[in-house]
Coordinates of C-alpha atoms in Angstrom, one line a residue:
Chain A
M1 CA -24.0 -15.4 62.2
H2 CA -24.4 -18.2 65.5
E3 CA -21.8 -18.8 67.5
Q4 CA -22.1 -22.4 67.8
K5 CA -19.5 -24.3 66.2
H6 CA -20.1 -27.7 63.2
D7 CA -18.4 -30.1 62.2
L8 CA -19.2 -30.3 59.0
R9 CA -18.6 -33.8 58.6
E10 CA -21.9 -34.7 60.6
A11 CA -23.3 -32.1 58.4
M12 CA -22.4 -34.3 56.0
V13 CA -23.3 -37.6 56.8
Q14 CA -26.7 -36.6 58.1
S15 CA -27.5 -35.5 54.3
F16 CA -26.4 -39.0 53.7
I17 CA -28.6 -40.3 56.2
K18 CA -31.4 -38.0 55.1
A19 CA -31.1 -39.6 51.3
V20 CA -31.5 -43.4 52.3
D21 CA -34.8 -42.3 53.9
R22 CA -35.8 -40.3 50.8
G23 CA -35.3 -43.3 49.1
I24 CA -31.9 -42.4 47.6
N25 CA -29.8 -46.1 46.5
L26 CA -26.7 -44.7 48.1
A27 CA -23.6 -47.0 48.9
V28 CA -20.7 -45.3 51.1
V29 CA -17.3 -46.7 50.5
V30 CA -14.2 -45.6 52.7
S31 CA -11.1 -46.9 52.7
D32 CA -10.0 -47.8 56.4
S33 CA -11.8 -44.0 56.8
T34 CA -14.4 -44.9 59.2
S35 CA -13.0 -41.9 62.0
T36 CA -12.2 -39.9 58.8
S37 CA -15.3 -39.8 57.6
K38 CA -17.6 -39.6 60.8
I39 CA -19.8 -42.0 59.3
K40 CA -20.6 -44.1 62.7
P41 CA -24.3 -42.7 62.5
F42 CA -24.7 -43.8 59.0
A43 CA -22.8 -47.2 59.4
Q44 CA -25.5 -48.1 62.3
K45 CA -28.6 -47.1 60.6
Y46 CA -27.5 -48.3 57.6
P47 CA -25.1 -51.0 57.9
D48 CA -25.4 -52.6 54.3
R49 CA -24.8 -49.1 52.6
L50 CA -21.2 -48.5 54.1
I51 CA -18.4 -50.6 52.2
N52 CA -14.8 -50.5 53.4
V53 CA -12.2 -51.8 51.1
G54 CA -9.0 -51.2 53.7
I55 CA -6.1 -49.0 53.0
A56 CA -6.8 -49.0 48.8
E57 CA -7.2 -45.7 47.8
Q58 CA -7.3 -47.2 43.7
N59 CA -9.8 -49.9 44.7
L60 CA -12.1 -47.6 46.5
V61 CA -12.4 -45.5 43.7
G62 CA -13.1 -48.1 41.3
V63 CA -15.0 -50.0 43.2
A64 CA -17.9 -46.8 44.2
A65 CA -17.5 -46.3 40.1
G66 CA -18.5 -50.0 39.6
L67 CA -21.2 -49.8 42.5
S68 CA -22.5 -46.8 40.5
L69 CA -22.4 -48.6 37.3
G70 CA -24.8 -51.2 39.6
G71 CA -27.3 -48.5 39.9
F72 CA -25.9 -46.9 43.6
V73 CA -25.2 -43.4 43.8
A74 CA -21.9 -44.2 45.0
V75 CA -20.0 -41.9 47.5
T76 CA -16.1 -42.2 48.5
A77 CA -15.6 -40.6 51.7
N78 CA -11.2 -40.5 52.6
A79 CA -8.7 -37.9 53.1
A80 CA -8.2 -35.8 50.5
C81 CA -4.7 -36.6 49.9
F82 CA -4.5 -39.8 49.5
L83 CA -8.2 -39.7 46.4
V84 CA -6.4 -37.2 44.3
A85 CA -2.5 -38.2 44.2
R86 CA -3.0 -42.0 44.8
A87 CA -6.2 -42.6 43.1
N88 CA -5.8 -39.4 40.0
E89 CA -6.0 -42.3 37.1
Q90 CA -9.5 -44.1 38.8
V91 CA -11.0 -40.6 39.3
K92 CA -10.0 -39.6 35.9
N93 CA -11.4 -42.9 33.6
D94 CA -13.2 -44.7 35.8
V95 CA -15.2 -41.9 37.1
C96 CA -14.6 -38.6 35.4
Y97 CA -13.7 -40.3 31.5
S98 CA -16.3 -42.6 32.1
N99 CA -18.9 -40.2 33.4
T100 CA -20.0 -42.5 36.8
N101 CA -22.2 -41.6 39.2
V102 CA -19.8 -41.3 42.2
K103 CA -19.3 -38.3 44.4
L104 CA -15.8 -37.9 45.6
I105 CA -15.2 -36.5 48.9
G106 CA -11.9 -35.1 49.9
L107 CA -11.8 -34.7 53.3
N108 CA -9.6 -32.9 55.8
A109 CA -8.2 -31.0 52.5
G110 CA -5.9 -28.3 52.5
V111 CA -4.0 -28.3 55.3
C112 CA -6.1 -29.8 58.1
Y113 CA -3.5 -31.9 59.0
G114 CA -1.4 -29.3 60.0
P115 CA 2.0 -30.8 62.1
L116 CA 1.3 -34.5 59.8
A117 CA 2.9 -32.5 57.1
G118 CA 3.6 -32.5 53.2
T119 CA 1.8 -36.1 52.6
H120 CA -0.9 -35.5 54.6
H121 CA -1.4 -31.6 52.9
A122 CA -3.5 -31.6 50.2
I123 CA -3.1 -28.5 48.3
D124 CA -3.5 -29.8 44.8
D125 CA -6.6 -30.7 45.2
I126 CA -9.1 -28.5 43.2
S127 CA -6.2 -28.0 40.5
I128 CA -5.9 -31.3 39.5
M129 CA -9.5 -31.5 39.6
L130 CA -9.9 -29.0 37.5
G131 CA -7.9 -30.5 34.4
L132 CA -10.1 -33.3 34.8
G133 CA -13.2 -33.1 32.5
N134 CA -16.9 -34.5 33.6
I135 CA -16.5 -33.2 37.0
V136 CA -18.7 -30.8 38.8
I137 CA -16.3 -28.9 42.0
L138 CA -17.9 -27.8 45.2
A139 CA -16.4 -26.8 48.2
P140 CA -18.5 -26.0 51.3
S141 CA -17.9 -23.2 54.2
D142 CA -20.1 -24.3 57.0
A143 CA -22.8 -27.0 58.4
I144 CA -25.7 -24.9 56.2
D145 CA -23.5 -25.0 52.7
T146 CA -22.4 -28.5 53.5
A147 CA -25.5 -29.8 54.3
A148 CA -26.6 -27.7 51.0
I149 CA -24.6 -29.1 48.6
F150 CA -25.2 -32.2 49.5
D151 CA -28.2 -32.7 49.2
F152 CA -27.3 -31.8 45.7
A153 CA -24.4 -33.7 44.7
L154 CA -27.1 -36.9 45.9
E155 CA -29.2 -35.9 43.6
Y156 CA -27.2 -34.8 40.6
E157 CA -26.5 -37.4 38.1
G158 CA -22.7 -37.9 37.4
P159 CA -19.3 -37.1 39.1
V160 CA -18.8 -34.5 41.7
Y161 CA -15.2 -33.9 43.6
I162 CA -16.5 -32.2 46.9
R163 CA -13.2 -30.8 49.3
M164 CA -14.5 -31.0 52.8
D165 CA -13.3 -29.6 56.4
S166 CA -12.0 -31.3 59.5
D167 CA -12.5 -28.1 62.0
K168 CA -15.7 -27.7 63.7
L169 CA -16.6 -23.6 62.0
P170 CA -19.5 -21.5 63.0
V171 CA -22.0 -21.1 60.5
I172 CA -22.1 -17.9 58.2
H173 CA -24.9 -18.5 56.1
N174 CA -28.5 -17.9 57.0
E175 CA -30.8 -20.4 57.8
D176 CA -33.0 -19.5 54.7
Y177 CA -29.5 -20.1 52.3
R178 CA -30.1 -22.4 49.1
F179 CA -27.4 -23.7 47.1
E180 CA -27.2 -23.0 43.6
L181 CA -24.4 -24.6 41.3
G182 CA -22.8 -22.0 39.4
R183 CA -24.0 -19.2 42.2
A184 CA -21.5 -17.4 44.4
N185 CA -22.9 -16.5 47.5
L186 CA -22.6 -13.2 49.0
L187 CA -21.5 -12.8 52.5
R188 CA -21.4 -9.6 52.8
T189 CA -21.8 -6.1 50.5
G190 CA -19.1 -3.4 49.8
T191 CA -17.7 -1.0 47.6
D192 CA -13.8 -1.0 48.1
I193 CA -12.8 -4.3 47.6
S194 CA -14.0 -7.3 46.5
I195 CA -12.7 -10.9 48.6
M196 CA -13.1 -13.7 47.5
A197 CA -12.6 -17.2 49.4
M198 CA -13.0 -21.0 48.8
G199 CA -14.1 -23.5 51.5
S200 CA -13.5 -22.5 56.0
T201 CA -11.1 -19.6 54.0
A202 CA -14.7 -17.6 53.8
H203 CA -14.6 -17.7 57.5
E204 CA -11.1 -15.5 57.3
A205 CA -12.8 -13.2 55.0
Y206 CA -15.5 -12.9 56.7
F207 CA -14.3 -11.8 60.3
A208 CA -11.8 -9.8 57.7
G209 CA -14.5 -8.2 56.2
Q210 CA -15.9 -7.1 59.8
E211 CA -12.6 -6.0 60.9
L212 CA -12.1 -3.6 58.0
E213 CA -16.1 -2.3 58.3
A214 CA -14.5 -0.9 61.9
D215 CA -12.0 1.5 60.0
S216 CA -14.5 2.5 57.3
V217 CA -13.3 0.1 54.7
Q218 CA -16.3 -1.6 53.0
A219 CA -15.5 -5.3 52.0
E220 CA -17.3 -7.1 49.8
V221 CA -17.1 -10.3 50.9
I222 CA -17.9 -13.4 48.3
N223 CA -18.0 -17.5 49.3
I224 CA -17.2 -19.7 46.5
S225 CA -18.4 -22.9 46.8
S226 CA -18.9 -23.7 43.1
I227 CA -15.9 -24.3 41.9
R228 CA -16.5 -25.6 38.6
P229 CA -19.0 -24.3 37.2
V230 CA -17.9 -21.1 38.7
D231 CA -20.4 -17.8 38.9
K232 CA -18.2 -15.7 36.4
E233 CA -21.3 -13.1 36.4
A234 CA -21.2 -12.1 40.1
I235 CA -17.3 -12.4 40.5
A236 CA -17.3 -9.9 37.8
E237 CA -19.8 -7.7 38.6
S238 CA -18.3 -7.3 41.9
I239 CA -15.3 -6.6 40.4
R240 CA -15.9 -3.7 38.6
K241 CA -17.5 -2.1 41.7
T242 CA -14.4 -2.4 43.4
R243 CA -11.8 -2.5 40.9
R244 CA -9.4 -4.8 43.9
V245 CA -9.5 -8.0 44.7
I246 CA -8.3 -10.9 47.2
T247 CA -8.4 -13.7 46.3
V248 CA -8.0 -16.7 50.0
E249 CA -6.9 -20.1 49.7
E250 CA -5.9 -22.8 51.4
H251 CA -4.6 -24.5 48.5
S252 CA -1.6 -24.1 45.8
L253 CA -1.5 -20.2 44.1
H254 CA -1.2 -22.6 40.9
G255 CA -4.7 -24.0 39.8
G256 CA -6.8 -22.8 42.6
L257 CA -9.4 -20.3 43.4
G258 CA -6.7 -17.4 42.8
S259 CA -5.9 -18.6 39.3
I260 CA -9.3 -18.9 38.3
I261 CA -10.3 -14.8 39.3
A262 CA -7.2 -14.2 37.6
E263 CA -8.2 -15.6 34.1
I264 CA -11.2 -14.0 34.6
I265 CA -9.5 -10.5 35.0
V266 CA -7.7 -10.7 32.3
E267 CA -10.6 -12.8 29.5
E268 CA -13.4 -10.1 30.9
N269 CA -10.8 -7.1 30.9
L270 CA -11.7 -5.9 33.9
Q271 CA -8.4 -3.7 35.0
A272 CA -8.9 -4.3 38.6
Q273 CA -5.8 -5.0 40.9
L274 CA -5.2 -8.6 42.5
I275 CA -3.7 -10.1 45.6
R276 CA -4.3 -13.7 45.3
L277 CA -3.7 -15.4 49.2
G278 CA -3.0 -19.2 49.0
I279 CA 0.6 -21.5 49.2
P280 CA 3.1 -20.2 46.7
Q281 CA 3.1 -21.8 44.0
G282 CA 5.7 -24.9 43.5
Q283 CA 6.5 -25.2 47.3
F284 CA 4.6 -27.9 49.7
S285 CA 3.0 -25.7 52.6
K286 CA 5.1 -25.0 56.1
A287 CA 3.6 -28.4 58.5
G288 CA 2.6 -27.2 62.3
P289 CA -0.7 -26.1 63.7
R290 CA -3.4 -25.3 61.0
D291 CA -3.2 -21.6 62.5
K292 CA 0.4 -21.1 62.3
I293 CA 0.4 -22.7 58.6
R294 CA -2.4 -19.6 57.9
A295 CA -0.9 -16.9 59.5
H296 CA 2.7 -17.5 57.5
Y297 CA 0.8 -17.5 54.2
Q298 CA -1.6 -14.7 55.2
I299 CA -5.0 -16.8 55.0
D300 CA -6.4 -15.9 57.8
K301 CA -8.2 -13.1 58.9
N302 CA -5.1 -10.6 60.0
G303 CA -3.4 -11.4 56.5
I304 CA -6.7 -10.2 54.5
V305 CA -6.7 -7.6 56.6
T306 CA -3.3 -6.3 55.6
A307 CA -3.3 -7.2 52.0
A308 CA -6.2 -5.5 52.1
Q309 CA -4.5 -2.1 53.4
K310 CA -2.4 -2.7 50.9
L311 CA -4.1 -2.5 48.0
L312 CA -6.2 0.1 49.1
Q313 CA -2.9 2.4 50.4
T314 CA -1.6 1.5 46.6
S315 CA -4.5 2.8 44.7
Chain B
M1 CA -31.9 -63.3 30.3
S2 CA -30.1 -65.3 28.5
N3 CA -27.3 -65.3 25.5
Q4 CA -28.9 -64.8 22.4
F5 CA -27.5 -66.9 20.4
K6 CA -26.5 -69.7 22.8
L7 CA -24.4 -71.0 19.8
Q8 CA -22.8 -74.5 19.9
P9 CA -18.3 -74.7 19.9
A10 CA -18.2 -75.2 16.7
Q11 CA -20.4 -72.3 15.7
I12 CA -18.4 -70.3 17.5
V13 CA -15.2 -71.6 15.9
E14 CA -16.2 -70.1 12.6
K15 CA -17.3 -66.5 13.8
A16 CA -13.9 -66.5 15.1
K17 CA -12.8 -67.1 12.4
E18 CA -14.6 -64.4 10.7
I19 CA -14.1 -61.9 13.5
R20 CA -10.1 -62.6 12.9
K21 CA -10.9 -61.6 9.6
K22 CA -12.2 -58.3 10.3
I23 CA -9.7 -57.7 12.7
I24 CA -6.8 -57.9 9.7
H25 CA -9.1 -55.9 7.4
T26 CA -9.9 -52.7 9.9
N27 CA -6.2 -52.8 11.0
V28 CA -4.9 -52.7 8.0
R29 CA -7.5 -50.1 7.0
A30 CA -6.8 -47.6 10.0
G31 CA -3.1 -47.8 9.4
Q32 CA -2.8 -48.8 13.3
G33 CA -4.0 -50.5 15.3
H34 CA -3.1 -53.9 18.1
T35 CA -3.1 -56.5 16.0
G36 CA -1.4 -59.3 18.5
S37 CA -3.7 -57.9 21.2
D38 CA -6.9 -58.4 19.5
L39 CA -6.0 -61.6 17.3
S40 CA -5.2 -63.1 20.8
E41 CA -8.9 -62.7 22.6
V42 CA -10.8 -63.4 20.2
D43 CA -12.0 -66.9 21.0
I44 CA -12.5 -66.3 24.3
L45 CA -14.8 -62.9 23.4
A46 CA -16.7 -65.3 20.7
S47 CA -17.3 -67.7 22.9
L48 CA -18.7 -64.7 25.8
F49 CA -20.5 -63.5 23.6
F50 CA -22.1 -66.1 21.0
R51 CA -23.0 -68.2 24.0
I52 CA -21.9 -67.1 28.0
L53 CA -23.0 -63.9 28.5
N54 CA -26.5 -63.5 29.5
I55 CA -27.1 -60.2 27.3
Q56 CA -29.8 -58.9 24.4
K57 CA -29.7 -56.5 21.2
D58 CA -33.4 -55.0 22.5
R59 CA -32.2 -55.5 26.2
I60 CA -29.0 -53.4 26.3
D61 CA -29.7 -51.2 29.2
D62 CA -31.5 -54.0 30.8
P63 CA -30.3 -53.9 34.8
D64 CA -29.9 -57.9 35.1
R65 CA -27.7 -58.6 32.1
D66 CA -24.6 -60.0 32.6
R67 CA -21.7 -57.3 32.4
F68 CA -18.4 -57.1 30.7
I69 CA -15.5 -55.6 31.3
L70 CA -12.5 -55.3 28.3
S71 CA -9.5 -54.6 30.9
K72 CA -7.1 -54.9 28.3
G73 CA -8.9 -51.8 26.5
H74 CA -5.7 -52.0 23.5
G75 CA -7.7 -55.3 22.5
V76 CA -10.6 -52.9 22.0
C77 CA -11.1 -53.7 17.9
G78 CA -11.7 -57.5 18.6
L79 CA -14.5 -56.0 20.8
Y80 CA -15.7 -53.9 17.7
C81 CA -15.2 -56.8 15.3
T82 CA -17.1 -59.1 17.9
L83 CA -19.9 -56.7 18.4
V84 CA -20.3 -56.6 14.4
E85 CA -20.3 -59.9 13.9
A86 CA -22.8 -60.7 16.4
G87 CA -25.3 -57.4 14.7
Y88 CA -24.6 -55.3 17.7
L89 CA -22.9 -52.6 15.8
P90 CA -23.0 -52.2 11.8
E91 CA -20.1 -52.5 10.0
E92 CA -19.8 -49.8 8.1
L93 CA -18.7 -48.5 11.6
L94 CA -15.2 -50.3 11.3
D95 CA -14.5 -48.3 8.3
T96 CA -14.6 -45.6 10.8
Y97 CA -12.2 -47.4 13.5
L98 CA -9.4 -44.7 15.0
Q99 CA -11.3 -41.6 12.3
F100 CA -11.2 -38.3 13.6
D101 CA -14.2 -38.2 16.8
S102 CA -15.5 -41.8 15.5
D103 CA -17.2 -43.8 17.0
M104 CA -14.7 -47.0 17.2
P105 CA -12.0 -44.9 18.8
G106 CA -8.3 -46.8 20.1
H107 CA -9.8 -47.7 23.3
P108 CA -13.2 -48.3 24.5
V109 CA -15.5 -45.5 24.9
R110 CA -19.0 -46.0 27.0
Q111 CA -20.3 -43.5 26.0
K112 CA -20.2 -44.4 22.5
C113 CA -20.2 -48.3 22.2
L114 CA -23.2 -50.2 23.3
F115 CA -22.1 -53.3 26.3
V116 CA -18.8 -50.9 27.0
E117 CA -19.7 -50.4 31.0
L118 CA -16.2 -49.0 31.5
N119 CA -13.7 -46.8 29.8
T120 CA -10.7 -48.3 29.9
G121 CA -6.8 -48.0 28.1
A122 CA -4.6 -47.4 31.3
L123 CA -4.4 -50.7 32.6
G124 CA -5.9 -52.1 35.7
H125 CA -8.6 -50.5 36.1
G126 CA -11.6 -53.0 35.4
L127 CA -11.2 -55.4 38.4
S128 CA -11.7 -53.3 40.9
V129 CA -14.8 -52.3 38.8
G130 CA -15.9 -55.8 38.2
V131 CA -15.3 -56.0 42.2
G132 CA -18.0 -52.5 43.0
L133 CA -20.4 -53.9 39.8
A134 CA -20.5 -57.6 41.3
L135 CA -21.0 -56.2 44.7
S136 CA -23.3 -54.0 43.7
A137 CA -25.3 -57.5 42.0
K138 CA -25.3 -59.4 46.0
K139 CA -26.0 -55.5 47.8
T140 CA -29.3 -55.5 45.1
N141 CA -30.3 -59.6 44.6
R142 CA -29.7 -59.1 41.0
R143 CA -28.4 -62.8 39.6
F144 CA -26.3 -60.9 36.8
R145 CA -22.7 -62.0 36.5
V146 CA -19.7 -60.0 35.6
F147 CA -16.5 -60.9 33.4
V148 CA -13.4 -59.3 33.4
L149 CA -11.2 -60.1 30.5
T150 CA -7.8 -58.9 31.2
G151 CA -4.4 -59.5 29.6
D152 CA -1.4 -61.1 31.6
G153 CA 0.9 -58.1 31.3
E154 CA -1.9 -56.2 32.6
L155 CA -1.3 -58.0 36.0
Q156 CA 1.8 -56.7 36.8
E157 CA -0.5 -53.3 38.3
G158 CA -0.9 -53.6 42.0
S159 CA -4.7 -52.3 41.6
N160 CA -5.3 -55.6 40.2
W161 CA -4.6 -57.4 43.8
E162 CA -6.0 -54.5 45.8
A163 CA -9.2 -55.4 43.9
A164 CA -8.4 -59.7 43.9
M165 CA -8.0 -59.0 48.2
S166 CA -11.6 -57.0 47.7
G167 CA -13.5 -59.5 45.4
A168 CA -12.3 -62.5 48.0
H169 CA -13.1 -60.6 51.2
F170 CA -16.9 -59.5 49.9
K171 CA -17.3 -63.0 49.1
L172 CA -18.4 -62.4 45.4
D173 CA -18.7 -65.8 43.4
N174 CA -20.6 -63.4 41.1
L175 CA -17.4 -62.5 39.4
V176 CA -14.9 -64.2 36.8
L177 CA -11.7 -62.7 35.7
I178 CA -10.3 -64.4 32.6
V179 CA -7.0 -64.0 31.9
D180 CA -5.7 -63.3 28.5
R181 CA -2.2 -65.7 29.2
N182 CA -0.2 -65.6 26.0
T183 CA 3.0 -64.6 27.7
L184 CA 3.4 -61.6 25.6
Q185 CA 3.9 -58.2 26.7
L186 CA 4.9 -54.6 24.6
A187 CA 8.0 -54.7 25.3
D188 CA 8.9 -58.4 25.4
R189 CA 8.2 -62.3 27.6
T190 CA 6.1 -61.4 30.1
E191 CA 8.5 -63.6 32.8
T192 CA 10.9 -61.7 31.1
I193 CA 9.9 -58.1 32.0
M194 CA 7.9 -59.1 35.4
G195 CA 7.4 -62.6 35.7
L196 CA 4.1 -63.7 36.8
E197 CA 4.3 -67.2 37.4
P198 CA 2.9 -68.8 39.6
L199 CA 0.0 -67.0 38.8
A200 CA -2.8 -69.5 39.5
D201 CA -1.0 -69.9 42.9
K202 CA -0.9 -65.7 43.5
F203 CA -4.4 -65.6 42.3
R204 CA -5.8 -69.1 44.8
A205 CA -3.6 -67.4 47.9
F206 CA -5.8 -64.0 47.4
G207 CA -8.7 -66.1 47.2
F208 CA -9.7 -67.1 43.8
E209 CA -10.6 -70.2 42.5
V210 CA -9.0 -71.0 39.9
Y211 CA -9.1 -72.9 36.4
R212 CA -7.3 -73.2 33.2
A213 CA -8.6 -73.3 29.9
N214 CA -7.1 -73.2 26.6
G215 CA -7.9 -70.0 25.1
H216 CA -8.4 -71.1 21.2
D217 CA -10.7 -73.7 22.7
P218 CA -14.5 -72.5 22.5
G219 CA -15.3 -75.9 23.6
D220 CA -13.0 -76.2 26.6
L221 CA -14.4 -72.2 27.8
I222 CA -17.4 -72.6 27.7
E223 CA -17.3 -75.7 29.4
T224 CA -14.7 -74.5 31.5
I225 CA -17.1 -71.6 32.6
E226 CA -20.6 -72.7 32.7
S227 CA -19.6 -75.8 36.0
L228 CA -18.5 -72.5 37.4
D229 CA -20.2 -72.8 40.7
M230 CA -21.5 -69.1 41.2
H231 CA -22.9 -69.8 44.7
N232 CA -19.7 -71.2 46.6
A233 CA -18.8 -67.4 47.8
M234 CA -15.5 -67.2 45.9
P235 CA -14.9 -65.3 42.8
K236 CA -13.3 -67.0 40.1
A237 CA -9.7 -66.5 37.7
V238 CA -9.9 -68.5 34.6
I239 CA -6.4 -68.3 33.4
A240 CA -6.7 -69.0 29.4
K241 CA -3.6 -70.1 27.9
T242 CA -3.7 -68.2 24.2
I243 CA -1.2 -67.0 21.6
K244 CA -0.5 -63.4 20.9
G245 CA -1.5 -62.9 17.8
K246 CA -3.1 -66.4 17.3
G247 CA -4.3 -67.3 13.6
V248 CA -1.9 -65.6 11.8
S249 CA 1.3 -67.2 11.7
F250 CA 3.9 -64.9 11.0
I251 CA 2.3 -62.9 13.7
E252 CA 1.5 -65.4 16.2
D253 CA 3.9 -65.3 19.8
R254 CA 5.6 -62.2 18.2
A255 CA 6.4 -59.5 20.7
A256 CA 6.9 -56.5 18.0
W257 CA 3.0 -57.2 16.5
H258 CA 1.7 -55.7 20.0
H259 CA 0.4 -53.2 17.2
R260 CA 2.0 -53.4 14.2
I261 CA 0.2 -53.8 10.8
P262 CA 0.4 -56.4 8.1
N263 CA 1.4 -54.6 4.6
E264 CA 0.4 -55.8 1.5
A265 CA 1.7 -59.0 0.5
E266 CA 1.3 -60.1 4.8
V267 CA -2.4 -59.2 4.5
L268 CA -3.1 -61.9 1.4
T269 CA -0.7 -64.4 3.6
A270 CA -2.8 -63.8 6.7
L271 CA -6.0 -63.8 4.9
E272 CA -5.5 -67.6 3.4
E273 CA -4.2 -68.6 6.3
L274 CA -7.2 -67.3 8.0
E275 CA -9.6 -69.3 5.5

């Protein structure tokens, strides 16, 4: 792990620039979200490829679908909360059902906008996207993961949703990491407990794994950045080994990573204990500083360690 | 590229008659359908597919072809019957309309039907996608034009106005919106439910060049559309005055026929009137 922290959006924008450099016919569509997307370096180099539709999310997605039908690889970049809620029908019909070559980027997802409260939180984006056909769902966790995921997505033909974080985050993947669709990333191996996390909570899981090791607990930490398709085999293999699972997500417990893992446990008859950490279903997240929100819902390092100790005590 | 038929208005009137008969037969056979909506748009579709649109059967994927989006996706039977009449689709396919897993479902699906650019059916989607397509043409110096056909009740969807604002902002003179202005929507008259007038002024205020045409007169539609200035930096709206259910007296201008099907006796009368 490298201490230096990177804004994942900067890695995203560099991927955009490199994609055009190598001949991809890219158009990035924003809805007044030029600062949200940190798109300036791209806009300076390829001003004609950036389209701003103003504060109009339905039009954002419809225009992107039209651009893709006209031959562009179209990317939308705006806050996840407005993308998935305001433009839901455009996402469903113009992108997913019509199977257009659009990449939907949900920026500042989860509770990145902590104190800005419920209107700005996106704790339902994964569950909403999972209900739609044809769409690949990805959630990078660090700058290396982000670059790899965008390099993949811009070459992939068809709808993709990418859940993005706003924090500056250290690197938890090796330089030789390669993203593979439908493949889980093992961040550390262990035999006592499996911790599975999505997006930036992979960092909390990673550090919890380190802390548990000091207590002689061998935690296996898996970053699930490919949500659909998901790596059922690797997930089941880990659970068969440890029989104890914690899932961690900055998302509602309805229809997120925890739900996916619970389905796998039941369908594969894995006989495991499961603790799902996230925002309880049927609730909006509390508002406030993000670290306080994470602590409240136990989706931080300490919460994961506590959950792990509980699981180890009861079995 | 040019239109492969290039028919004269009088020939298009004959084609429209055949399309209307197919619509009656197809909806009756299927047991359901949007008969009134289908009949409303026939002369517009016939004018587009037999004269205006630069499309050809052997070049269906040509990036320079004109694009047409049926934003009022519930009028899909009108589109299927037009495509069959033009020989783009086999006539037998109409027998499968609305059947299980048919290539002719009740709203258009691009994966299943040629010249369908977008899966419509939810209202207020076509114009935004049309804006994106027209913008793609501008950005790649292609000369194709984009035609979007909406219903009128559909214009109550706010997304249309987001799209209209952007079409003018991006100076999309290659974008033509045609409004099937039959003044009826599912429940009642548009002006009773949620008034649209003054519709032309609204589009003008949004930066469109606005024209009115008789939506049942191919001559008028063709003259209006062929004389549009496609290089004046303004998107166009053609408000086509139509009668819902046009061509069959007892269906014409009746909200109840938005998705009703004629019974046996009514079919005979309808086909007689369409001769």
